Short mmCIF file of C-alpha atoms in Angstrom, two decimals:
data_model
loop_
_atom_site.label_atom_id
_atom_site.label_comp_id
_atom_site.label_asym_id
_atom_site.label_seq_id
_atom_site.Cartn_x
_atom_site.Cartn_y
_atom_site.Cartn_z
CA UNK H 1 0.00 0.00 0.00
CA UNK H 2 1.53 3.32 -1.11
CA UNK H 3 1.74 6.37 1.14
CA UNK H 4 -0.96 8.11 -0.93
CA UNK H 5 -3.24 5.07 -0.48
CA UNK H 6 -2.56 5.20 3.26
CA UNK H 7 -3.63 8.87 3.39
CA UNK H 8 -6.83 8.20 1.46
CA UNK H 9 -7.60 5.21 3.65
CA UNK H 10 -6.93 7.21 6.84
CA UNK H 11 -9.14 10.11 5.73
CA UNK H 12 -12.02 7.76 4.80
CA UNK H 13 -11.81 6.11 8.23
CA UNK H 14 -11.77 9.47 10.01
CA UNK H 15 -14.72 10.76 8.00
CA UNK H 16 -16.69 7.58 8.68
CA UNK H 17 -17.19 8.71 12.31
CA UNK H 18 -17.91 12.42 11.77
CA UNK H 19 -19.34 13.32 15.18
CA UNK H 20 -16.66 11.47 17.14
CA UNK H 21 -13.92 13.04 15.00
CA UNK H 22 -15.35 16.56 15.41
CA UNK H 23 -15.54 16.19 19.19
CA UNK H 24 -11.94 14.96 19.24
CA UNK H 25 -10.87 17.87 17.04
CA UNK H 26 -12.43 20.43 19.40
CA UNK H 27 -9.99 19.81 22.25
CA UNK H 28 -7.03 19.93 19.83
CA UNK H 29 -8.42 23.12 18.29
CA UNK H 30 -8.72 24.88 21.65
CA UNK H 31 -5.15 23.90 22.55
CA UNK H 32 -3.79 25.00 19.17
CA UNK H 33 -5.73 28.28 19.45
CA UNK H 34 -4.07 29.17 22.78
CA UNK H 35 -0.62 27.81 21.88
CA UNK H 36 -0.60 29.97 18.72
CA UNK H 37 -2.32 33.13 19.98
CA UNK H 38 -0.32 33.70 23.18
CA UNK H 39 3.21 33.30 21.73
CA UNK H 40 2.09 35.40 18.75
CA UNK H 41 1.14 38.19 21.16
CA UNK H 42 4.37 37.81 23.14
CA UNK H 43 6.53 38.01 20.01
CA UNK H 44 4.51 40.97 18.74
CA UNK H 45 4.94 42.90 21.99
CA UNK H 46 8.68 42.12 22.03
CA UNK H 47 9.05 43.36 18.46
CA UNK H 48 7.23 46.59 19.33
CA UNK H 49 9.48 47.18 22.32
CA UNK H 50 12.56 46.58 20.20
CA UNK H 51 11.22 48.93 17.51
CA UNK H 52 11.09 51.74 20.09
CA UNK H 53 14.87 51.59 20.09
CA UNK H 54 16.56 52.10 16.75
CA UNK H 55 19.79 50.26 15.95
CA UNK H 56 21.83 53.13 17.39
CA UNK H 57 19.93 53.07 20.70
CA UNK H 58 20.72 49.38 21.11
CA UNK H 59 24.44 50.13 20.78
CA UNK H 60 24.45 52.41 23.83
CA UNK H 61 25.82 51.13 27.15
CA UNK H 62 25.82 53.09 30.40
CA UNK H 63 28.84 52.36 32.60
CA UNK H 64 28.43 53.09 36.33
CA UNK H 65 30.73 52.82 39.35
CA UNK H 66 30.44 49.57 41.30
CA UNK H 67 28.96 49.79 44.79
CA UNK H 68 28.70 47.13 47.45
CA UNK H 69 25.34 45.42 47.68
CA UNK H 70 23.61 46.41 50.89
CA UNK H 71 20.90 44.43 52.63
CA UNK H 72 18.08 46.70 53.72
CA UNK H 73 17.04 46.52 57.35
CA UNK H 74 13.36 47.49 57.45
CA UNK H 75 13.43 47.61 61.24
CA UNK H 76 15.93 50.49 61.19
CA UNK H 77 15.31 54.09 60.17
CA UNK H 78 18.94 54.57 59.16
CA UNK H 79 19.91 54.24 55.52
CA UNK H 80 22.98 51.99 55.22
CA UNK H 81 26.00 53.49 53.49
CA UNK H 82 27.13 51.78 50.31
CA UNK H 83 30.83 51.12 49.96
CA UNK H 84 32.33 52.19 46.63
CA UNK H 85 34.12 49.18 45.15
CA UNK H 86 35.11 50.53 41.72
CA UNK H 87 35.48 54.19 40.78
CA UNK H 88 35.40 55.67 37.29
CA UNK H 89 38.45 57.90 36.95
CA UNK H 90 39.62 60.18 34.16
CA UNK H 91 42.15 57.52 33.19
CA UNK H 92 39.31 55.00 32.97
CA UNK H 93 37.52 57.24 30.47
CA UNK H 94 40.57 57.14 28.19
CA UNK H 95 41.11 53.38 28.58
CA UNK H 96 37.44 52.56 27.92
CA UNK H 97 37.49 54.81 24.85
CA UNK H 98 40.45 52.80 23.50
CA UNK H 99 38.64 49.47 23.93
CA UNK H 100 38.46 47.72 20.50
CA UNK H 101 34.67 47.22 20.62
CA UNK H 102 33.97 50.85 21.55
CA UNK H 103 33.07 53.27 18.77
CA UNK H 104 33.22 56.24 21.11
CA UNK H 105 32.05 57.78 24.36
CA UNK H 106 28.79 59.63 23.97
CA UNK H 107 28.71 61.41 27.31
CA UNK H 108 30.67 61.61 30.55
CA UNK H 109 28.26 62.49 33.36
CA UNK H 110 29.69 64.47 36.24
CA UNK H 111 28.39 66.65 39.06
CA UNK H 112 29.83 69.85 37.52
CA UNK H 113 27.29 72.67 37.68
CA UNK H 114 27.88 76.40 36.99
CA UNK H 115 26.20 78.93 39.24
CA UNK H 116 25.75 81.46 36.45
CA UNK H 117 25.49 81.41 32.66
CA UNK H 118 25.99 84.80 31.03
CA UNK H 119 25.66 85.43 27.31
CA UNK H 120 27.98 88.39 26.81
CA UNK H 121 26.75 89.47 23.36
CA UNK H 122 23.15 89.98 24.53
CA UNK H 123 24.00 90.73 28.19
CA UNK H 124 21.56 88.12 29.48
CA UNK H 125 21.80 85.54 32.25
CA UNK H 126 20.21 82.11 32.39
CA UNK H 127 19.31 80.86 35.84
CA UNK H 128 20.67 77.55 37.09
CA UNK H 129 19.70 75.23 39.93
CA UNK H 130 22.84 76.25 41.84
CA UNK H 131 22.37 79.99 41.24
CA UNK H 132 23.62 81.71 44.39
CA UNK H 133 25.00 84.89 42.83
CA UNK H 134 23.29 88.10 41.79
CA UNK H 135 22.67 88.68 38.10
CA UNK H 136 24.77 91.21 36.25
CA UNK H 137 22.54 91.21 33.17
CA UNK H 138 18.84 90.91 32.45
CA UNK H 139 17.53 87.48 33.47
CA UNK H 140 15.46 85.14 31.33
CA UNK H 141 12.26 83.45 32.46
CA UNK H 142 13.66 79.92 32.34
CA UNK H 143 16.56 78.11 33.96
CA UNK H 144 18.98 75.37 32.94
CA UNK H 145 18.51 72.25 35.11
CA UNK H 146 21.47 70.38 36.54
CA UNK H 147 21.07 67.56 34.04
CA UNK H 148 21.47 69.89 31.06
CA UNK H 149 25.29 70.14 31.09
CA UNK H 150 26.55 67.45 28.75
CA UNK H 151 30.26 66.60 28.83
CA UNK H 152 31.46 64.74 25.75
CA UNK H 153 34.71 63.36 24.42
CA UNK H 154 34.58 64.76 20.86
CA UNK H 155 34.87 62.15 18.16
CA UNK H 156 31.34 60.87 17.52
CA UNK H 157 29.30 62.48 14.75
CA UNK H 158 26.28 64.68 15.29
CA UNK H 159 24.09 61.82 14.01
CA UNK H 160 25.22 59.65 16.93
CA UNK H 161 23.56 62.19 19.23
CA UNK H 162 20.38 62.33 17.08
CA UNK H 163 20.91 66.03 16.59
CA UNK H 164 20.39 68.33 13.65
CA UNK H 165 22.65 71.32 13.06
CA UNK H 166 20.89 74.68 12.82
CA UNK H 167 23.95 76.93 12.68
CA UNK H 168 27.73 76.62 13.04
CA UNK H 169 29.22 73.17 13.59
CA UNK H 170 29.29 70.35 16.12
CA UNK H 171 32.19 69.45 18.41
CA UNK H 172 34.99 67.46 16.74
CA UNK H 173 38.15 65.77 18.01
CA UNK H 174 40.05 69.06 17.51
CA UNK H 175 37.82 70.70 20.16
CA UNK H 176 38.88 68.25 22.86
CA UNK H 177 40.92 70.83 24.80
CA UNK H 178 39.31 73.98 23.45
CA UNK H 179 36.87 76.26 25.26
CA UNK H 180 34.09 75.62 22.73
CA UNK H 181 30.47 74.74 23.46
CA UNK H 182 27.35 73.79 21.53
CA UNK H 183 23.90 74.89 22.71
CA UNK H 184 20.45 73.72 21.68
CA UNK H 185 17.59 75.69 20.19
CA UNK H 186 15.72 75.94 23.49
CA UNK H 187 18.39 78.25 24.87
CA UNK H 188 18.22 80.40 21.74
CA UNK H 189 14.44 80.63 22.10
CA UNK H 190 14.79 81.45 25.80
CA UNK H 191 17.12 84.32 24.96
CA UNK H 192 14.53 85.51 22.43
CA UNK H 193 17.04 85.59 19.60
CA UNK H 194 15.35 85.36 16.20
CA UNK H 195 18.41 84.29 14.22
CA UNK H 196 20.35 81.44 15.90
CA UNK H 197 23.40 82.04 13.71
CA UNK H 198 23.85 85.38 15.48
CA UNK H 199 25.03 83.49 18.58
CA UNK H 200 27.69 81.46 16.73
CA UNK H 201 31.14 82.79 17.59
CA UNK H 202 29.84 84.70 20.61
CA UNK H 203 31.23 84.38 24.13
CA UNK H 204 29.44 82.72 27.05
CA UNK H 205 30.74 83.15 30.60
CA UNK H 206 30.19 80.25 32.98
CA UNK H 207 30.70 81.08 36.65
CA UNK H 208 31.65 78.38 39.14
CA UNK H 209 32.03 78.23 42.91
CA UNK H 210 34.88 76.40 44.54
CA UNK H 211 33.53 73.52 46.62
CA UNK H 212 33.52 74.47 50.28
CA UNK H 213 35.10 72.44 53.03
CA UNK H 214 32.91 71.75 56.04
CA UNK H 215 34.58 74.44 58.15
CA UNK H 216 34.65 77.14 55.49
CA UNK H 217 32.52 80.28 55.74
CA UNK H 218 30.18 80.63 52.75
CA UNK H 219 30.97 84.36 52.51
CA UNK H 220 34.59 83.43 51.76
CA UNK H 221 33.62 81.34 48.72
CA UNK H 222 35.97 81.63 45.77
CA UNK H 223 34.39 82.32 42.39
CA UNK H 224 35.99 81.71 39.01
CA UNK H 225 34.73 82.49 35.54
CA UNK H 226 35.44 80.51 32.38
CA UNK H 227 34.95 81.92 28.91
CA UNK H 228 33.50 79.66 26.21
CA UNK H 229 32.77 80.25 22.54
CA UNK H 230 29.50 79.07 20.99
CA UNK H 231 30.46 77.14 17.86
CA UNK H 232 27.11 75.55 17.03
CA UNK H 233 23.35 75.52 17.56
CA UNK H 234 21.51 72.19 17.39
CA UNK H 235 18.06 70.70 17.78
CA UNK H 236 16.91 67.14 18.40
CA UNK H 237 15.97 64.85 15.53
CA UNK H 238 14.17 62.43 17.84
CA UNK H 239 10.84 63.92 18.92
CA UNK H 240 9.14 60.58 19.50
CA UNK H 241 9.49 60.87 23.26
CA UNK H 242 9.88 63.52 25.96
CA UNK H 243 13.52 62.62 26.49
CA UNK H 244 14.23 63.08 22.81
CA UNK H 245 12.57 66.48 22.57
CA UNK H 246 14.11 69.96 22.71
CA UNK H 247 12.21 70.89 25.88
CA UNK H 248 15.37 70.80 28.04
CA UNK H 249 17.95 73.55 27.45
CA UNK H 250 21.29 71.82 26.89
CA UNK H 251 24.89 72.99 26.85
CA UNK H 252 27.48 70.57 25.46
CA UNK H 253 31.17 71.03 26.22
CA UNK H 254 34.35 68.91 25.94
CA UNK H 255 35.03 66.63 28.90
CA UNK H 256 38.62 67.85 29.22
CA UNK H 257 37.29 71.33 30.04
CA UNK H 258 34.85 69.79 32.53
CA UNK H 259 37.74 67.99 34.19
CA UNK H 260 39.84 71.18 34.29
CA UNK H 261 37.06 73.07 36.06
CA UNK H 262 36.35 70.14 38.40
CA UNK H 263 40.00 70.04 39.49
CA UNK H 264 39.85 73.75 40.34
CA UNK H 265 36.56 73.32 42.24
CA UNK H 266 38.05 70.52 44.34
CA UNK H 267 41.47 72.12 44.80
CA UNK H 268 40.79 72.50 48.53
CA UNK H 269 40.20 68.75 48.91
CA UNK H 270 43.50 66.93 49.42
CA UNK H 271 41.94 63.49 48.90
CA UNK H 272 40.11 64.55 45.75
CA UNK H 273 42.10 62.45 43.27
CA UNK H 274 41.84 59.37 45.52
CA UNK H 275 38.09 59.60 46.12
CA UNK H 276 36.54 61.34 43.10
CA UNK H 277 34.44 59.24 40.76
CA UNK H 278 32.68 60.12 37.54
CA UNK H 279 28.92 59.56 37.83
CA UNK H 280 28.61 57.44 34.68
CA UNK H 281 29.77 57.07 31.09
CA UNK H 282 27.58 56.49 28.03
CA UNK H 283 29.52 54.22 25.68
CA UNK H 284 28.63 53.42 22.07
CA UNK H 285 29.52 49.95 20.79
CA UNK H 286 30.77 49.55 17.23
CA UNK H 287 28.18 46.90 16.33
CA UNK H 288 24.86 45.74 17.78
CA UNK H 289 26.13 42.18 18.10
CA UNK H 290 29.01 43.40 20.29
CA UNK H 291 26.84 45.01 22.97
CA UNK H 292 26.52 41.90 25.15
CA UNK H 293 30.19 40.97 24.95
CA UNK H 294 31.28 44.58 25.57
CA UNK H 295 28.97 44.82 28.60
CA UNK H 296 30.45 41.57 29.88
CA UNK H 297 34.02 42.86 29.35
CA UNK H 298 33.23 46.06 31.27
CA UNK H 299 31.62 44.09 34.11
CA UNK H 300 34.74 41.93 34.30
CA UNK H 301 36.72 45.14 34.83
CA UNK H 302 34.57 45.82 37.90
CA UNK H 303 31.98 48.30 36.58
CA UNK H 304 28.21 48.13 36.58
CA UNK H 305 26.67 48.34 33.11
CA UNK H 306 23.21 48.90 31.68
CA UNK H 307 21.93 48.96 28.10
CA UNK H 308 18.64 49.17 26.22
CA UNK H 309 19.15 45.51 25.41
CA UNK H 310 18.96 44.76 29.15
CA UNK H 311 15.58 46.52 29.32
CA UNK H 312 14.27 44.55 26.37
CA UNK H 313 15.49 41.25 27.83
CA UNK H 314 14.09 42.04 31.26
CA UNK H 315 10.68 42.97 29.88
CA UNK H 316 10.67 40.02 27.50
CA UNK H 317 11.49 37.70 30.39
CA UNK H 318 8.48 38.98 32.31
CA UNK H 319 6.25 38.65 29.25
CA UNK H 320 7.52 35.12 28.62
CA UNK H 321 6.73 34.05 32.19
CA UNK H 322 3.20 35.47 31.97
CA UNK H 323 2.62 33.88 28.58
CA UNK H 324 4.05 30.56 29.75
CA UNK H 325 1.50 30.49 32.57
CA UNK H 326 -1.32 31.27 30.13
CA UNK H 327 0.01 28.88 27.49
CA UNK H 328 -0.06 26.10 30.06
CA UNK H 329 -3.85 26.13 29.69
CA UNK H 330 -3.34 25.47 25.98
CA UNK H 331 -1.03 22.56 26.80
CA UNK H 332 -3.65 21.16 29.16
CA UNK H 333 -6.20 21.37 26.33
CA UNK H 334 -3.74 19.59 24.01
CA UNK H 335 -3.23 16.88 26.65
CA UNK H 336 -7.00 16.39 26.85
CA UNK H 337 -7.09 16.31 23.06
CA UNK H 338 -4.37 13.64 23.02
CA UNK H 339 -6.42 11.52 25.46
CA UNK H 340 -9.43 11.95 23.16
CA UNK H 341 -7.36 10.78 20.19
CA UNK H 342 -6.26 7.70 22.16
CA UNK H 343 -9.86 6.99 23.18
CA UNK H 344 -11.19 7.54 19.65
CA UNK H 345 -8.61 5.28 18.03
CA UNK H 346 -8.96 2.58 20.70
CA UNK H 347 -12.68 2.48 19.99
CA UNK H 348 -11.87 2.43 16.28
CA UNK H 349 -9.59 -0.58 16.75
CA UNK H 350 -12.42 -2.46 18.46
CA UNK H 351 -14.98 -1.49 15.81
CA UNK H 352 -12.64 -2.30 12.91
CA UNK H 353 -11.25 -5.59 14.25
CA UNK H 354 -12.71 -7.61 11.37
CA UNK H 355 -11.49 -5.01 8.84
CA UNK H 356 -7.98 -5.27 10.30
CA UNK H 357 -8.16 -9.07 10.03
CA UNK H 358 -9.14 -8.83 6.33
CA UNK H 359 -6.24 -6.42 5.65
CA UNK H 360 -3.83 -8.82 7.35
CA UNK H 361 -5.27 -11.77 5.41
CA UNK H 362 -4.76 -9.85 2.14
CA UNK H 363 -1.08 -9.39 2.95
CA UNK H 364 -0.89 -6.17 4.94
CA UNK H 365 1.99 -6.33 7.41
CA UNK H 366 1.85 -5.37 11.07
CA UNK H 367 3.92 -2.27 10.18
CA UNK H 368 1.29 -1.23 7.61
CA UNK H 369 -1.46 -1.50 10.22
CA UNK H 370 0.60 0.60 12.63
CA UNK H 371 1.19 3.23 9.94
CA UNK H 372 -2.57 3.42 9.21
CA UNK H 373 -3.45 4.26 12.82
CA UNK H 374 -0.48 6.55 13.34
CA UNK H 375 -1.43 8.44 10.20
CA UNK H 376 -5.04 8.75 11.38
CA UNK H 377 -3.91 10.20 14.73
CA UNK H 378 -1.52 12.63 12.98
CA UNK H 379 -4.22 13.77 10.54
CA UNK H 380 -6.71 14.40 13.37
CA UNK H 381 -4.11 16.42 15.25
CA UNK H 382 -3.04 18.35 12.14
CA UNK H 383 -6.64 19.22 11.21
CA UNK H 384 -7.32 20.39 14.75
CA UNK H 385 -4.09 22.40 14.67
CA UNK H 386 -4.99 24.08 11.38
CA UNK H 387 -8.44 25.05 12.63
CA UNK H 388 -6.92 26.33 15.91
CA UNK H 389 -4.25 28.42 14.15
CA UNK H 390 -6.82 29.94 11.76
CA UNK H 391 -9.13 30.72 14.69
CA UNK H 392 -6.19 32.22 16.59
CA UNK H 393 -5.26 34.37 13.59
CA UNK H 394 -8.82 35.69 13.27
CA UNK H 395 -8.99 36.36 17.03
CA UNK H 396 -5.65 38.21 16.89
CA UNK H 397 -6.95 40.49 14.13
CA UNK H 398 -10.00 41.35 16.23
CA UNK H 399 -7.96 41.89 19.41
CA UNK H 400 -5.38 43.92 17.50
CA UNK H 401 -8.10 46.21 16.11
CA UNK H 402 -9.59 46.74 19.59
CA UNK H 403 -6.19 47.45 21.20
CA UNK H 404 -5.11 49.92 18.53
CA UNK H 405 -8.49 51.67 18.59
CA UNK H 406 -8.48 52.02 22.38
CA UNK H 407 -4.86 53.15 22.60
CA UNK H 408 -5.23 55.61 19.72
CA UNK H 409 -8.28 57.15 21.39
CA UNK H 410 -6.46 57.56 24.72
CA UNK H 411 -3.15 58.70 23.16
CA UNK H 412 -4.67 61.79 21.52
CA UNK H 413 -1.96 63.76 19.72
CA UNK H 414 0.52 60.93 20.27
CA UNK H 415 -1.66 58.42 18.41
CA UNK H 416 1.00 58.16 15.70
CA UNK H 417 3.19 56.36 18.26
CA UNK H 418 0.65 53.53 18.68
CA UNK H 419 1.97 50.31 17.05
CA UNK H 420 0.30 48.94 13.93
CA UNK H 421 0.26 45.40 15.29
CA UNK H 422 0.63 43.72 18.66
CA UNK H 423 0.88 40.23 17.15
CA UNK H 424 3.59 38.48 15.19
CA UNK H 425 2.59 36.06 12.44
CA UNK H 426 5.97 34.50 11.89
CA UNK H 427 5.85 31.52 9.47
CA UNK H 428 8.29 29.79 11.80
CA UNK H 429 5.79 30.16 14.67
CA UNK H 430 2.91 28.77 12.58
CA UNK H 431 4.96 25.82 11.32
CA UNK H 432 6.31 25.20 14.83
CA UNK H 433 2.82 25.09 16.37
CA UNK H 434 1.51 22.72 13.66
CA UNK H 435 4.58 20.47 13.94
CA UNK H 436 4.27 20.34 17.75
CA UNK H 437 0.58 19.43 17.63
CA UNK H 438 1.14 16.83 14.92
CA UNK H 439 3.87 15.27 17.07
CA UNK H 440 1.44 15.11 20.00
CA UNK H 441 -1.04 13.35 17.68
CA UNK H 442 1.58 10.82 16.61
CA UNK H 443 2.51 10.09 20.22
CA UNK H 444 -1.16 9.67 21.10
CA UNK H 445 -1.58 7.18 18.24
CA UNK H 446 1.25 4.87 19.31
CA UNK H 447 -0.76 2.78 21.80
CA UNK H 448 -3.78 2.22 19.49
CA UNK H 449 -1.46 1.47 16.54
CA UNK H 450 0.46 -1.17 18.50
CA UNK H 451 -2.77 -2.75 19.74
CA UNK H 452 -4.19 -2.92 16.21
CA UNK H 453 -1.01 -4.44 14.76
CA UNK H 454 -0.94 -7.20 17.39
CA UNK H 455 -4.46 -8.51 16.73
CA UNK H 456 -4.57 -12.18 15.77
CA UNK H 457 -5.62 -12.57 12.14
CA UNK H 458 -7.92 -15.61 12.67
CA UNK H 459 -9.57 -14.13 15.76
CA UNK H 460 -10.06 -10.84 13.93
CA UNK H 461 -11.81 -12.54 11.00
CA UNK H 462 -14.16 -14.36 13.37
CA UNK H 463 -14.94 -11.14 15.31
CA UNK H 464 -18.60 -9.98 15.12
#
């Protein structure tokens, strides 16, 4: 009997008991529906999360100092002090920048904050969070927050910062030790200057206070001014999120100048060089596939690291756990379906005992009989799987429409940020689900197939 004949024979036997077959298919269908729908949703959500970060975002790694893990004592009101295990020094910045997998350092975050920002050409001051000095020019109605001073090691392109040049130029490697700064459009707007290019080449005076020792009188504070030249005006390309917008006034300066000012501020601290640590470094990997290995290399050096990839993995892990719990219901349904297949085929063996005897008498081998019943179980499972996957696909379209509609309505002006699909219809997922269910069907058919193949030919022919 050829394989095609076996298929035809199996289908005719399945169709002969329509009601029993349909009831058996139902349990398989429910299992296939859940096993397809839930992973499809999980993959879709993961893809949407990943799409929120472009390829450049995924290359970014934040390097932090390493602190000792502290166990919290909820019975105590005192906050335990964390011991610093690994500092980030100026020398570390240079060594990390020279690492083969590092394309460049995007930002070096420090605690440097000026007390006054004075634009000499327009005789205007911008307030800062540490403003403790009287203004010598007219003051604007906005201030620069502490997070708005961006220290960079020039070398990366303006595209790496997702910025667009309005006037002048961006910082380059030649600016590393120069007193040049780049400001964003928000500052220009705050100064009420109509033509940004008018600020290029102008001088900005940043005033700093020397850090006081505990026994120093505030009135004896030492003040120092540093002159910087505005070489460029920029605005953000990425307006898809608050953090990527131009709402925060930003001043970008070379890290070497930041370090020079920091050394002056801490000149009264004898232990400064032995205790000072940079807050963090934003590193850019050369390739996306090097992010994990670079993070691992930096951790081996003693630092703490964090990347967008970590966020994606963490979220995906949580989604996978939730989906695994839900998918377990689908597996239970498939298990029930497998029991139904066993029951259906066992009954079929009993009802077709004489037919099996005739087949054996006509020359069919025991292996042929086993193949007939295994094929029937696989076909039942495959049909149930197909119906379940189609039903899951239809349900996903309906759920996707509802989710997008609801989110778009609540998002308002940000509705353009709502994903087009929360489900993933990967061919590999569809084929994997069908193959898995078919395998379950084959396993369920083993016991009935063996029983049918072991029937005695004479007894089978006499069976009524």
